[in-house]
PDB file of C-alpha atoms in Angstrom:
ATOM      1  CA  MET V 501      36.350  46.102 -48.111  1.00 47.00           C
ATOM      2  CA  ALA V 502      38.645  43.422 -46.498  1.00 54.00           C
ATOM      3  CA  PHE V 503      36.301  42.745 -43.822  1.00 63.00           C
ATOM      4  CA  GLY V 504      32.836  42.435 -46.281  1.00 66.00           C
ATOM      5  CA  PHE V 505      32.060  39.132 -45.332  1.00 81.00           C
ATOM      6  CA  LEU V 506      33.279  38.968 -42.340  1.00 88.00           C
ATOM      7  CA  TRP V 507      29.000  39.333 -40.812  1.00 88.00           C
ATOM      8  CA  ILE V 508      28.444  35.528 -41.924  1.00 88.00           C
ATOM      9  CA  PRO V 509      30.198  34.017 -39.425  1.00 91.00           C
ATOM     10  CA  ALA V 510      30.189  36.801 -36.584  1.00 93.00           C
ATOM     11  CA  THR V 511      26.105  36.241 -37.102  1.00 91.00           C
ATOM     12  CA  ILE V 512      26.229  32.328 -37.191  1.00 90.00           C
ATOM     13  CA  LEU V 513      28.515  32.389 -33.965  1.00 92.00           C
ATOM     14  CA  ALA V 514      25.894  35.204 -32.720  1.00 92.00           C
ATOM     15  CA  SER V 515      22.735  32.715 -33.236  1.00 86.00           C
ATOM     16  CA  LEU V 516      24.518  30.110 -31.607  1.00 86.00           C
ATOM     17  CA  LEU V 517      25.213  31.977 -28.596  1.00 90.00           C
ATOM     18  CA  GLN V 518      21.944  33.327 -28.504  1.00 84.00           C
ATOM     19  CA  THR V 519      20.683  30.002 -28.362  1.00 79.00           C
ATOM     20  CA  ALA V 520      22.358  29.056 -25.497  1.00 83.00           C
ATOM     21  CA  ARG V 521      21.604  32.247 -23.676  1.00 84.00           C
ATOM     22  CA  ASN V 522      17.742  31.700 -24.228  1.00 76.00           C
ATOM     23  CA  LEU V 523      18.196  28.380 -22.862  1.00 77.00           C
ATOM     24  CA  ALA V 524      19.952  29.699 -19.800  1.00 80.00           C
ATOM     25  CA  GLN V 525      17.372  32.429 -19.451  1.00 76.00           C
ATOM     26  CA  ARG V 526      14.442  30.087 -19.572  1.00 73.00           C
ATOM     27  CA  SER V 527      15.946  28.076 -17.046  1.00 74.00           C
ATOM     28  CA  LEU V 528      15.973  31.135 -14.573  1.00 79.00           C
ATOM     29  CA  THR V 529      12.376  32.341 -15.317  1.00 77.00           C
ATOM     30  CA  ASP V 530      11.046  30.050 -12.968  1.00 74.00           C
ATOM     31  CA  VAL V 531      13.581  30.727  -9.899  1.00 77.00           C
ATOM     32  CA  ILE V 532      13.395  34.833 -10.606  1.00 78.00           C
ATOM     33  CA  GLY V 533      10.147  35.116 -13.012  1.00 76.00           C
ATOM     34  CA  VAL V 534      10.295  37.071 -16.222  1.00 71.00           C
ATOM     35  CA  VAL V 535      11.659  40.827 -15.068  1.00 73.00           C
ATOM     36  CA  GLY V 536      14.334  38.986 -13.097  1.00 77.00           C
ATOM     37  CA  ALA V 537      15.608  37.142 -15.838  1.00 77.00           C
ATOM     38  CA  THR V 538      15.080  39.881 -18.323  1.00 76.00           C
ATOM     39  CA  GLN V 539      17.758  41.793 -16.658  1.00 81.00           C
ATOM     40  CA  VAL V 540      20.141  38.933 -15.709  1.00 84.00           C
ATOM     41  CA  ARG V 541      21.493  39.289 -19.711  1.00 82.00           C
ATOM     42  CA  PHE V 542      22.206  43.170 -18.892  1.00 87.00           C
ATOM     43  CA  LEU V 543      23.086  43.400 -15.413  1.00 89.00           C
ATOM     44  CA  PHE V 544      25.529  40.675 -15.608  1.00 91.00           C
ATOM     45  CA  GLY V 545      26.429  40.890 -19.202  1.00 93.00           C
ATOM     46  CA  LEU V 546      27.768  44.725 -18.899  1.00 94.00           C
ATOM     47  CA  PRO V 547      31.561  43.437 -17.017  1.00 95.00           C
ATOM     48  CA  PHE V 548      31.942  41.102 -20.044  1.00 95.00           C
ATOM     49  CA  ALA V 549      31.184  43.981 -22.670  1.00 95.00           C
ATOM     50  CA  MET V 550      33.288  46.102 -21.011  1.00 96.00           C
ATOM     51  CA  VAL V 551      35.811  43.330 -21.230  1.00 96.00           C
ATOM     52  CA  PHE V 552      35.677  42.811 -24.773  1.00 95.00           C
ATOM     53  CA  LEU V 553      36.065  46.538 -25.574  1.00 95.00           C
ATOM     54  CA  ALA V 554      38.791  47.055 -23.706  1.00 96.00           C
ATOM     55  CA  ALA V 555      40.309  44.100 -25.220  1.00 95.00           C
ATOM     56  CA  ALA V 556      39.476  45.613 -28.883  1.00 93.00           C
ATOM     57  CA  CYS V 557      41.175  48.906 -27.529  1.00 93.00           C
ATOM     58  CA  LEU V 558      44.050  47.703 -26.304  1.00 95.00           C
ATOM     59  CA  GLY V 559      44.670  44.939 -29.814  1.00 92.00           C
ATOM     60  CA  LEU V 560      44.090  48.501 -31.818  1.00 90.00           C
ATOM     61  CA  ARG V 561      45.698  50.550 -29.463  1.00 91.00           C
ATOM     62  CA  THR V 562      43.026  53.090 -29.878  1.00 91.00           C
ATOM     63  CA  LEU V 563      40.406  54.987 -27.758  1.00 91.00           C
ATOM     64  CA  PRO V 564      36.473  54.690 -28.180  1.00 91.00           C
ATOM     65  CA  PRO V 565      35.123  56.997 -30.462  1.00 92.00           C
ATOM     66  CA  SER V 566      32.980  60.096 -29.223  1.00 90.00           C
ATOM     67  CA  ILE V 567      29.332  59.317 -28.882  1.00 93.00           C
ATOM     68  CA  GLY V 568      27.281  62.257 -30.251  1.00 92.00           C
ATOM     69  CA  PRO V 569      23.592  62.673 -30.008  1.00 94.00           C
ATOM     70  CA  ALA V 570      22.476  60.857 -32.906  1.00 94.00           C
ATOM     71  CA  SER V 571      24.141  57.608 -32.070  1.00 95.00           C
ATOM     72  CA  LEU V 572      23.004  58.097 -28.109  1.00 96.00           C
ATOM     73  CA  GLY V 573      19.711  58.643 -29.471  1.00 95.00           C
ATOM     74  CA  TYR V 574      19.533  55.690 -31.572  1.00 95.00           C
ATOM     75  CA  THR V 575      21.374  53.355 -29.299  1.00 96.00           C
ATOM     76  CA  ALA V 576      18.603  54.476 -25.987  1.00 96.00           C
ATOM     77  CA  TRP V 577      15.770  53.241 -28.805  1.00 95.00           C
ATOM     78  CA  GLY V 578      17.607  50.262 -29.280  1.00 94.00           C
ATOM     79  CA  ALA V 579      18.104  49.617 -25.860  1.00 93.00           C
ATOM     80  CA  LEU V 580      14.675  50.010 -24.641  1.00 93.00           C
ATOM     81  CA  MET V 581      13.296  48.062 -27.341  1.00 93.00           C
ATOM     82  CA  GLN V 582      15.450  45.538 -26.999  1.00 86.00           C
ATOM     83  CA  ILE V 583      14.219  45.011 -22.656  1.00 84.00           C
ATOM     84  CA  ALA V 584      10.631  45.138 -24.153  1.00 88.00           C
ATOM     85  CA  ALA V 585      11.621  42.309 -26.946  1.00 86.00           C
ATOM     86  CA  THR V 586      13.509  40.071 -24.396  1.00 79.00           C
ATOM     87  CA  ALA V 587      10.503  40.562 -21.721  1.00 79.00           C
ATOM     88  CA  LEU V 588       7.925  39.473 -24.241  1.00 84.00           C
ATOM     89  CA  MET V 589       9.785  36.686 -25.517  1.00 80.00           C
ATOM     90  CA  LEU V 590      10.276  35.014 -22.157  1.00 74.00           C
ATOM     91  CA  ALA V 591       6.543  35.706 -21.442  1.00 78.00           C
ATOM     92  CA  ALA V 592       5.621  33.605 -24.607  1.00 79.00           C
ATOM     93  CA  MET V 593       8.060  30.961 -23.441  1.00 73.00           C
ATOM     94  CA  ARG V 594       6.487  30.361 -20.203  1.00 72.00           C
ATOM     95  CA  GLU V 595       2.942  29.256 -22.290  1.00 68.00           C
ATOM     96  CA  ARG V 596       4.448  27.838 -25.461  1.00 65.00           C
ATOM     97  CA  SER V 597       7.611  25.419 -26.392  1.00 65.00           C
ATOM     98  CA  PHE V 598      11.082  26.861 -26.604  1.00 61.00           C
ATOM     99  CA  ALA V 599      11.295  25.960 -30.396  1.00 60.00           C
ATOM    100  CA  VAL V 600       7.468  27.950 -31.223  1.00 65.00           C
ATOM    101  CA  THR V 601       8.442  30.776 -29.138  1.00 70.00           C
ATOM    102  CA  THR V 602      11.394  31.360 -31.147  1.00 66.00           C
ATOM    103  CA  ALA V 603       9.860  31.086 -34.310  1.00 66.00           C
ATOM    104  CA  TYR V 604       7.209  33.760 -33.502  1.00 71.00           C
ATOM    105  CA  THR V 605       9.993  36.127 -32.510  1.00 74.00           C
ATOM    106  CA  LYS V 606      11.642  35.532 -35.780  1.00 70.00           C
ATOM    107  CA  THR V 607       9.047  37.302 -38.005  1.00 71.00           C
ATOM    108  CA  GLU V 608      11.290  40.436 -37.276  1.00 76.00           C
ATOM    109  CA  PRO V 609      13.292  40.369 -40.742  1.00 76.00           C
ATOM    110  CA  VAL V 610      10.673  41.357 -43.246  1.00 74.00           C
ATOM    111  CA  GLN V 611      10.428  43.813 -40.376  1.00 74.00           C
ATOM    112  CA  VAL V 612      13.628  44.838 -40.213  1.00 80.00           C
ATOM    113  CA  ALA V 613      14.118  45.023 -43.996  1.00 78.00           C
ATOM    114  CA  ILE V 614      11.428  47.609 -44.250  1.00 76.00           C
ATOM    115  CA  PHE V 615      12.241  49.539 -41.243  1.00 74.00           C
ATOM    116  CA  GLY V 616      16.001  49.508 -42.513  1.00 78.00           C
ATOM    117  CA  ALA V 617      14.994  50.855 -45.788  1.00 76.00           C
ATOM    118  CA  LEU V 618      12.845  53.555 -44.732  1.00 75.00           C
ATOM    119  CA  LEU V 619      14.852  54.860 -41.535  1.00 74.00           C
ATOM    120  CA  LEU V 620      18.613  54.222 -42.443  1.00 76.00           C
ATOM    121  CA  GLY V 621      18.319  54.011 -46.020  1.00 72.00           C
ATOM    122  CA  ASP V 622      19.856  50.483 -46.309  1.00 72.00           C
ATOM    123  CA  ALA V 623      19.653  48.681 -49.811  1.00 68.00           C
ATOM    124  CA  LEU V 624      16.745  46.307 -50.543  1.00 70.00           C
ATOM    125  CA  SER V 625      16.244  44.951 -53.791  1.00 78.00           C
ATOM    126  CA  PRO V 626      13.288  42.744 -55.020  1.00 81.00           C
ATOM    127  CA  LEU V 627      15.229  39.570 -54.835  1.00 81.00           C
ATOM    128  CA  LYS V 628      16.865  40.071 -51.247  1.00 78.00           C
ATOM    129  CA  PHE V 629      13.449  40.965 -50.086  1.00 79.00           C
ATOM    130  CA  LEU V 630      12.184  37.729 -51.378  1.00 84.00           C
ATOM    131  CA  ALA V 631      14.463  35.723 -49.983  1.00 82.00           C
ATOM    132  CA  ILE V 632      13.512  37.312 -46.761  1.00 79.00           C
ATOM    133  CA  ALA V 633       9.977  36.890 -47.498  1.00 82.00           C
ATOM    134  CA  ILE V 634      10.881  32.939 -48.140  1.00 85.00           C
ATOM    135  CA  ALA V 635      12.835  32.411 -44.665  1.00 80.00           C
ATOM    136  CA  THR V 636       9.757  34.186 -42.587  1.00 78.00           C
ATOM    137  CA  ALA V 637       7.213  32.427 -44.116  1.00 81.00           C
ATOM    138  CA  GLY V 638       9.133  29.158 -43.128  1.00 80.00           C
ATOM    139  CA  VAL V 639       8.937  30.812 -39.458  1.00 73.00           C
ATOM    140  CA  ILE V 640       4.978  31.219 -40.091  1.00 72.00           C
ATOM    141  CA  VAL V 641       4.519  27.326 -41.237  1.00 78.00           C
ATOM    142  CA  VAL V 642       6.743  26.098 -38.104  1.00 70.00           C
ATOM    143  CA  SER V 643       4.664  27.905 -35.658  1.00 64.00           C
ATOM    144  CA  TRP V 644       1.278  27.901 -37.021  1.00 64.00           C
ATOM    145  CA  LYS V 645      -0.274  24.601 -36.971  1.00 63.00           C
ATOM    146  CA  LEU V 646      -3.165  23.270 -39.611  1.00 59.00           C
ATOM    147  CA  GLY V 647      -7.013  23.575 -38.425  1.00 58.00           C
ATOM    148  CA  GLU V 648      -5.647  24.937 -35.037  1.00 56.00           C
ATOM    149  CA  LYS V 649      -8.241  26.918 -33.216  1.00 57.00           C
ATOM    150  CA  LEU V 650      -7.206  30.008 -31.863  1.00 52.00           C
ATOM    151  CA  THR V 651      -8.664  30.276 -28.258  1.00 60.00           C
ATOM    152  CA  ARG V 652      -7.627  33.108 -26.315  1.00 62.00           C
ATOM    153  CA  ALA V 653      -4.945  30.641 -24.686  1.00 60.00           C
ATOM    154  CA  GLY V 654      -3.656  30.030 -27.802  1.00 61.00           C
ATOM    155  CA  LEU V 655      -3.510  33.437 -29.180  1.00 69.00           C
ATOM    156  CA  ARG V 656      -1.897  35.030 -26.518  1.00 75.00           C
ATOM    157  CA  PRO V 657       1.560  33.309 -26.606  1.00 74.00           C
ATOM    158  CA  ALA V 658       1.276  34.354 -30.387  1.00 73.00           C
ATOM    159  CA  VAL V 659       0.431  37.910 -30.225  1.00 79.00           C
ATOM    160  CA  LEU V 660       3.437  38.029 -27.568  1.00 81.00           C
ATOM    161  CA  GLY V 661       5.866  36.316 -29.422  1.00 80.00           C
ATOM    162  CA  ILE V 662       4.750  38.335 -32.564  1.00 80.00           C
ATOM    163  CA  VAL V 663       4.884  41.574 -30.676  1.00 85.00           C
ATOM    164  CA  SER V 664       8.687  40.652 -29.523  1.00 87.00           C
ATOM    165  CA  GLY V 665       9.836  40.128 -32.655  1.00 84.00           C
ATOM    166  CA  ALA V 666       8.571  43.959 -33.913  1.00 85.00           C
ATOM    167  CA  CYS V 667      10.507  45.039 -30.865  1.00 90.00           C
ATOM    168  CA  PHE V 668      13.802  43.181 -31.789  1.00 87.00           C
ATOM    169  CA  ALA V 669      13.357  44.581 -35.151  1.00 87.00           C
ATOM    170  CA  LEU V 670      13.257  48.027 -34.026  1.00 90.00           C
ATOM    171  CA  SER V 671      15.978  47.407 -31.411  1.00 93.00           C
ATOM    172  CA  ALA V 672      18.452  45.914 -34.217  1.00 90.00           C
ATOM    173  CA  ILE V 673      17.385  49.136 -36.337  1.00 91.00           C
ATOM    174  CA  GLY V 674      18.206  51.318 -33.349  1.00 93.00           C
ATOM    175  CA  PHE V 675      21.700  49.752 -32.546  1.00 94.00           C
ATOM    176  CA  ARG V 676      22.862  49.514 -36.464  1.00 92.00           C
ATOM    177  CA  GLY V 677      21.793  53.217 -36.235  1.00 93.00           C
ATOM    178  CA  GLY V 678      23.811  53.755 -33.213  1.00 95.00           C
ATOM    179  CA  ILE V 679      27.270  52.430 -34.905  1.00 94.00           C
ATOM    180  CA  GLN V 680      26.339  54.211 -37.987  1.00 92.00           C
ATOM    181  CA  ALA V 681      26.514  57.773 -36.374  1.00 93.00           C
ATOM    182  CA  LEU V 682      29.627  56.960 -34.534  1.00 93.00           C
ATOM    183  CA  PRO V 683      32.182  59.521 -36.265  1.00 86.00           C
ATOM    184  CA  GLU V 684      35.288  57.292 -36.358  1.00 85.00           C
ATOM    185  CA  GLY V 685      36.739  53.902 -35.199  1.00 83.00           C
ATOM    186  CA  ASN V 686      36.884  50.572 -37.109  1.00 88.00           C
ATOM    187  CA  PHE V 687      33.860  48.140 -37.354  1.00 90.00           C
ATOM    188  CA  LEU V 688      35.189  46.248 -34.197  1.00 92.00           C
ATOM    189  CA  ILE V 689      35.796  49.456 -31.934  1.00 94.00           C
ATOM    190  CA  ARG V 690      32.439  50.873 -33.304  1.00 95.00           C
ATOM    191  CA  ALA V 691      30.220  47.618 -32.105  1.00 94.00           C
ATOM    192  CA  SER V 692      31.789  47.340 -29.364  1.00 95.00           C
ATOM    193  CA  THR V 693      31.147  51.165 -27.962  1.00 96.00           C
ATOM    194  CA  ILE V 694      27.707  50.796 -28.589  1.00 96.00           C
ATOM    195  CA  LEU V 695      26.971  47.401 -26.953  1.00 96.00           C
ATOM    196  CA  VAL V 696      28.627  48.489 -23.939  1.00 96.00           C
ATOM    197  CA  LEU V 697      26.545  52.137 -24.022  1.00 96.00           C
ATOM    198  CA  GLY V 698      23.431  49.906 -24.497  1.00 95.00           C
ATOM    199  CA  LEU V 699      24.064  47.496 -21.949  1.00 95.00           C
ATOM    200  CA  ALA V 700      25.002  50.340 -19.820  1.00 96.00           C
ATOM    201  CA  MET V 701      21.445  51.856 -20.222  1.00 95.00           C
ATOM    202  CA  GLN V 702      19.795  48.959 -19.740  1.00 91.00           C
ATOM    203  CA  THR V 703      21.200  47.933 -16.725  1.00 92.00           C
ATOM    204  CA  ALA V 704      20.242  51.303 -14.719  1.00 93.00           C
ATOM    205  CA  LEU V 705      17.101  51.310 -16.012  1.00 90.00           C
ATOM    206  CA  LEU V 706      16.445  47.417 -15.222  1.00 86.00           C
ATOM    207  CA  THR V 707      18.263  47.892 -11.983  1.00 89.00           C
ATOM    208  CA  PHE V 708      16.133  51.060 -10.715  1.00 91.00           C
ATOM    209  CA  TYR V 709      12.974  49.721 -11.395  1.00 87.00           C
ATOM    210  CA  MET V 710      13.367  46.144  -9.978  1.00 86.00           C
ATOM    211  CA  LEU V 711      14.877  47.990  -6.573  1.00 90.00           C
ATOM    212  CA  VAL V 712      11.717  50.217  -6.874  1.00 89.00           C
ATOM    213  CA  ALA V 713       9.242  47.659  -7.812  1.00 85.00           C
ATOM    214  CA  ASN V 714      10.590  43.913  -7.664  1.00 81.00           C
ATOM    215  CA  ARG V 715      13.517  43.738  -5.211  1.00 86.00           C
ATOM    216  CA  PRO V 716      13.346  40.380  -4.263  1.00 85.00           C
ATOM    217  CA  ALA V 717      13.781  39.062  -8.117  1.00 81.00           C
ATOM    218  CA  LEU V 718      16.751  41.083  -8.015  1.00 84.00           C
ATOM    219  CA  TRP V 719      18.095  39.459  -4.877  1.00 87.00           C
ATOM    220  CA  LEU V 720      17.092  36.130  -6.118  1.00 83.00           C
ATOM    221  CA  SER V 721      19.076  36.802  -9.562  1.00 82.00           C
ATOM    222  CA  LEU V 722      22.408  37.802  -7.545  1.00 85.00           C
ATOM    223  CA  ARG V 723      21.824  34.652  -5.113  1.00 85.00           C
ATOM    224  CA  ASN V 724      21.713  32.681  -8.381  1.00 81.00           C
ATOM    225  CA  TRP V 725      25.162  34.581  -8.993  1.00 82.00           C
ATOM    226  CA  ARG V 726      26.614  31.572 -11.183  1.00 84.00           C
ATOM    227  CA  ARG V 727      23.447  30.932 -13.371  1.00 83.00           C
ATOM    228  CA  SER V 728      22.857  34.392 -13.496  1.00 86.00           C
ATOM    229  CA  LEU V 729      26.669  34.893 -14.616  1.00 89.00           C
ATOM    230  CA  SER V 730      26.503  32.299 -17.248  1.00 88.00           C
ATOM    231  CA  ALA V 731      23.340  33.994 -19.264  1.00 87.00           C
ATOM    232  CA  GLY V 732      25.052  37.491 -18.709  1.00 90.00           C
ATOM    233  CA  PHE V 733      28.025  36.076 -20.979  1.00 93.00           C
ATOM    234  CA  LEU V 734      26.092  34.263 -23.554  1.00 92.00           C
ATOM    235  CA  GLY V 735      24.160  37.174 -23.820  1.00 90.00           C
ATOM    236  CA  ALA V 736      27.112  39.528 -24.091  1.00 93.00           C
ATOM    237  CA  ALA V 737      28.884  37.502 -26.610  1.00 94.00           C
ATOM    238  CA  ALA V 738      25.813  37.191 -28.860  1.00 93.00           C
ATOM    239  CA  SER V 739      25.188  41.028 -28.444  1.00 92.00           C
ATOM    240  CA  GLN V 740      28.990  41.300 -29.374  1.00 95.00           C
ATOM    241  CA  PHE V 741      28.853  39.121 -32.589  1.00 95.00           C
ATOM    242  CA  TRP V 742      25.308  40.738 -33.850  1.00 93.00           C
ATOM    243  CA  PHE V 743      26.772  44.184 -33.499  1.00 94.00           C
ATOM    244  CA  ILE V 744      29.715  43.196 -35.077  1.00 94.00           C
ATOM    245  CA  GLY V 745      27.130  41.987 -38.121  1.00 92.00           C
ATOM    246  CA  PHE V 746      25.376  45.125 -37.491  1.00 91.00           C
ATOM    247  CA  SER V 747      28.675  47.093 -38.236  1.00 91.00           C
ATOM    248  CA  LEU V 748      29.516  45.487 -41.487  1.00 89.00           C
ATOM    249  CA  THR V 749      26.205  44.781 -43.158  1.00 86.00           C
ATOM    250  CA  SER V 750      22.353  45.860 -43.169  1.00 83.00           C
ATOM    251  CA  ALA V 751      20.311  44.867 -40.277  1.00 83.00           C
ATOM    252  CA  ALA V 752      18.339  42.977 -42.510  1.00 81.00           C
ATOM    253  CA  ASN V 753      20.810  40.583 -44.023  1.00 84.00           C
ATOM    254  CA  VAL V 754      22.203  39.989 -40.356  1.00 87.00           C
ATOM    255  CA  ARG V 755      18.658  39.311 -38.731  1.00 84.00           C
ATOM    256  CA  THR V 756      17.589  37.276 -41.990  1.00 81.00           C
ATOM    257  CA  LEU V 757      20.720  34.975 -41.091  1.00 84.00           C
ATOM    258  CA  GLY V 758      19.880  34.849 -37.772  1.00 82.00           C
ATOM    259  CA  LEU V 759      16.786  33.051 -38.494  1.00 78.00           C
ATOM    260  CA  ILE V 760      19.331  29.490 -38.234  1.00 76.00           C
ATOM    261  CA  GLU V 761      18.246  29.893 -34.933  1.00 73.00           C
ATOM    262  CA  VAL V 762      14.864  28.308 -35.270  1.00 70.00           C
ATOM    263  CA  PRO V 763      16.366  24.951 -36.262  1.00 71.00           C
ATOM    264  CA  LEU V 764      19.004  25.428 -33.653  1.00 68.00           C
ATOM    265  CA  ALA V 765      15.993  25.748 -31.185  1.00 67.00           C
ATOM    266  CA  GLN V 766      14.121  23.061 -32.533  1.00 67.00           C
ATOM    267  CA  ILE V 767      17.390  20.628 -31.913  1.00 69.00           C
ATOM    268  CA  ALA V 768      17.750  21.934 -28.273  1.00 64.00           C
ATOM    269  CA  SER V 769      14.013  21.486 -27.962  1.00 62.00           C
ATOM    270  CA  ARG V 770      14.151  17.785 -28.743  1.00 63.00           C
ATOM    271  CA  ARG V 771      17.433  17.000 -26.882  1.00 61.00           C
ATOM    272  CA  LEU V 772      16.977  18.878 -23.815  1.00 57.00           C
ATOM    273  CA  PHE V 773      12.790  19.233 -23.583  1.00 54.00           C
ATOM    274  CA  ALA V 774      11.493  16.313 -25.034  1.00 55.00           C
ATOM    275  CA  GLU V 775       9.627  18.680 -27.600  1.00 55.00           C
ATOM    276  CA  GLY V 776       9.355  16.522 -30.827  1.00 57.00           C
ATOM    277  CA  THR V 777       9.341  17.961 -34.369  1.00 59.00           C
ATOM    278  CA  SER V 778       6.704  17.495 -36.970  1.00 70.00           C
ATOM    279  CA  ARG V 779       6.610  16.998 -40.842  1.00 76.00           C
ATOM    280  CA  ARG V 780       4.958  20.921 -41.254  1.00 75.00           C
ATOM    281  CA  GLU V 781       7.937  22.025 -39.069  1.00 73.00           C
ATOM    282  CA  ILE V 782      10.697  20.213 -40.578  1.00 76.00           C
ATOM    283  CA  LEU V 783       9.024  21.647 -44.307  1.00 80.00           C
ATOM    284  CA  GLY V 784       8.992  25.269 -42.245  1.00 77.00           C
ATOM    285  CA  MET V 785      12.599  24.765 -41.515  1.00 75.00           C
ATOM    286  CA  ALA V 786      13.446  24.132 -44.868  1.00 79.00           C
ATOM    287  CA  MET V 787      12.027  27.202 -45.977  1.00 82.00           C
ATOM    288  CA  ILE V 788      13.930  28.817 -43.717  1.00 78.00           C
ATOM    289  CA  VAL V 789      17.223  27.635 -44.668  1.00 76.00           C
ATOM    290  CA  GLY V 790      16.163  27.899 -48.394  1.00 80.00           C
ATOM    291  CA  GLY V 791      15.699  31.794 -47.696  1.00 80.00           C
ATOM    292  CA  VAL V 792      19.064  32.317 -46.181  1.00 76.00           C
ATOM    293  CA  GLY V 793      20.859  30.497 -48.768  1.00 78.00           C
ATOM    294  CA  LEU V 794      19.320  32.515 -51.252  1.00 80.00           C
ATOM    295  CA  LEU V 795      20.177  35.777 -49.180  1.00 75.00           C
ATOM    296  CA  LEU V 796      23.725  34.175 -48.974  1.00 72.00           C
ATOM    297  CA  LEU V 797      24.153  33.681 -52.642  1.00 76.00           C
ATOM    298  CA  ILE V 798      22.656  36.996 -53.495  1.00 74.00           C
ATOM    299  CA  SER V 799      25.074  39.141 -50.579  1.00 64.00           C
ATOM    300  CA  LEU V 800      28.119  36.816 -51.963  1.00 61.00           C
ATOM    301  CA  GLN V 801      27.626  37.876 -55.666  1.00 57.00           C
TER     302      GLN V 801
END
């Protein structure tokens, strides 16, 4: 397949853009709250996703594929799980460092691998599962301090982050299922179509909710439109590259390579938030890089 390994640079770009988007959303959380910052990536990201789809259709001289019940159902599931995952992640970030919260959410790949094998029939060899397990163990080493007591205050952000990771796993499976269920179109058109569909669902649902339950946060996000627009663009661009990855390989491959976001988050924490990096965290990040490297060696064979 001519584009067989395009998922690798696409995933790396997605990770870089997602790190930037998380930083933008975190800065908005203190201004407009968790729900307000959650909806920004959808409401302000949808117009950019529509531009991406239009550009792909014009460039390839084709129309978007028709969307059947299976694709609609998978995408709706992915959209709902992503809303829950984003809200839980931002809530955890208010209580723990940016880097550690990112690490908690990245317990996702093992769950993605299992769900993908069971629900979508994605191939999962023992060696590939070992690579995913090593990288995920590195995440645990990064986030768990030796001898740290699990008080209620310390347990809450851990639970929020890990459950967020589970929701991100189910979201990835839903979106890959939606892309696979489309009847025609090349990988770029299929990825862009599901991105627009998913963001449209999320925007409609969250905007309705905020109009009913949290109207001030919606007005605040509109009032802070410059920062919201930045987060929306970064979110849409990151999702575009995630979805390109999903259209070309299993969600487990994409999400495991995406663990490079953890070292990126550590760098961001040190430079922007003056959050230090311990030897334990360096060891964990080395395990992440090792697991990701093994996955890539397997994939490139």
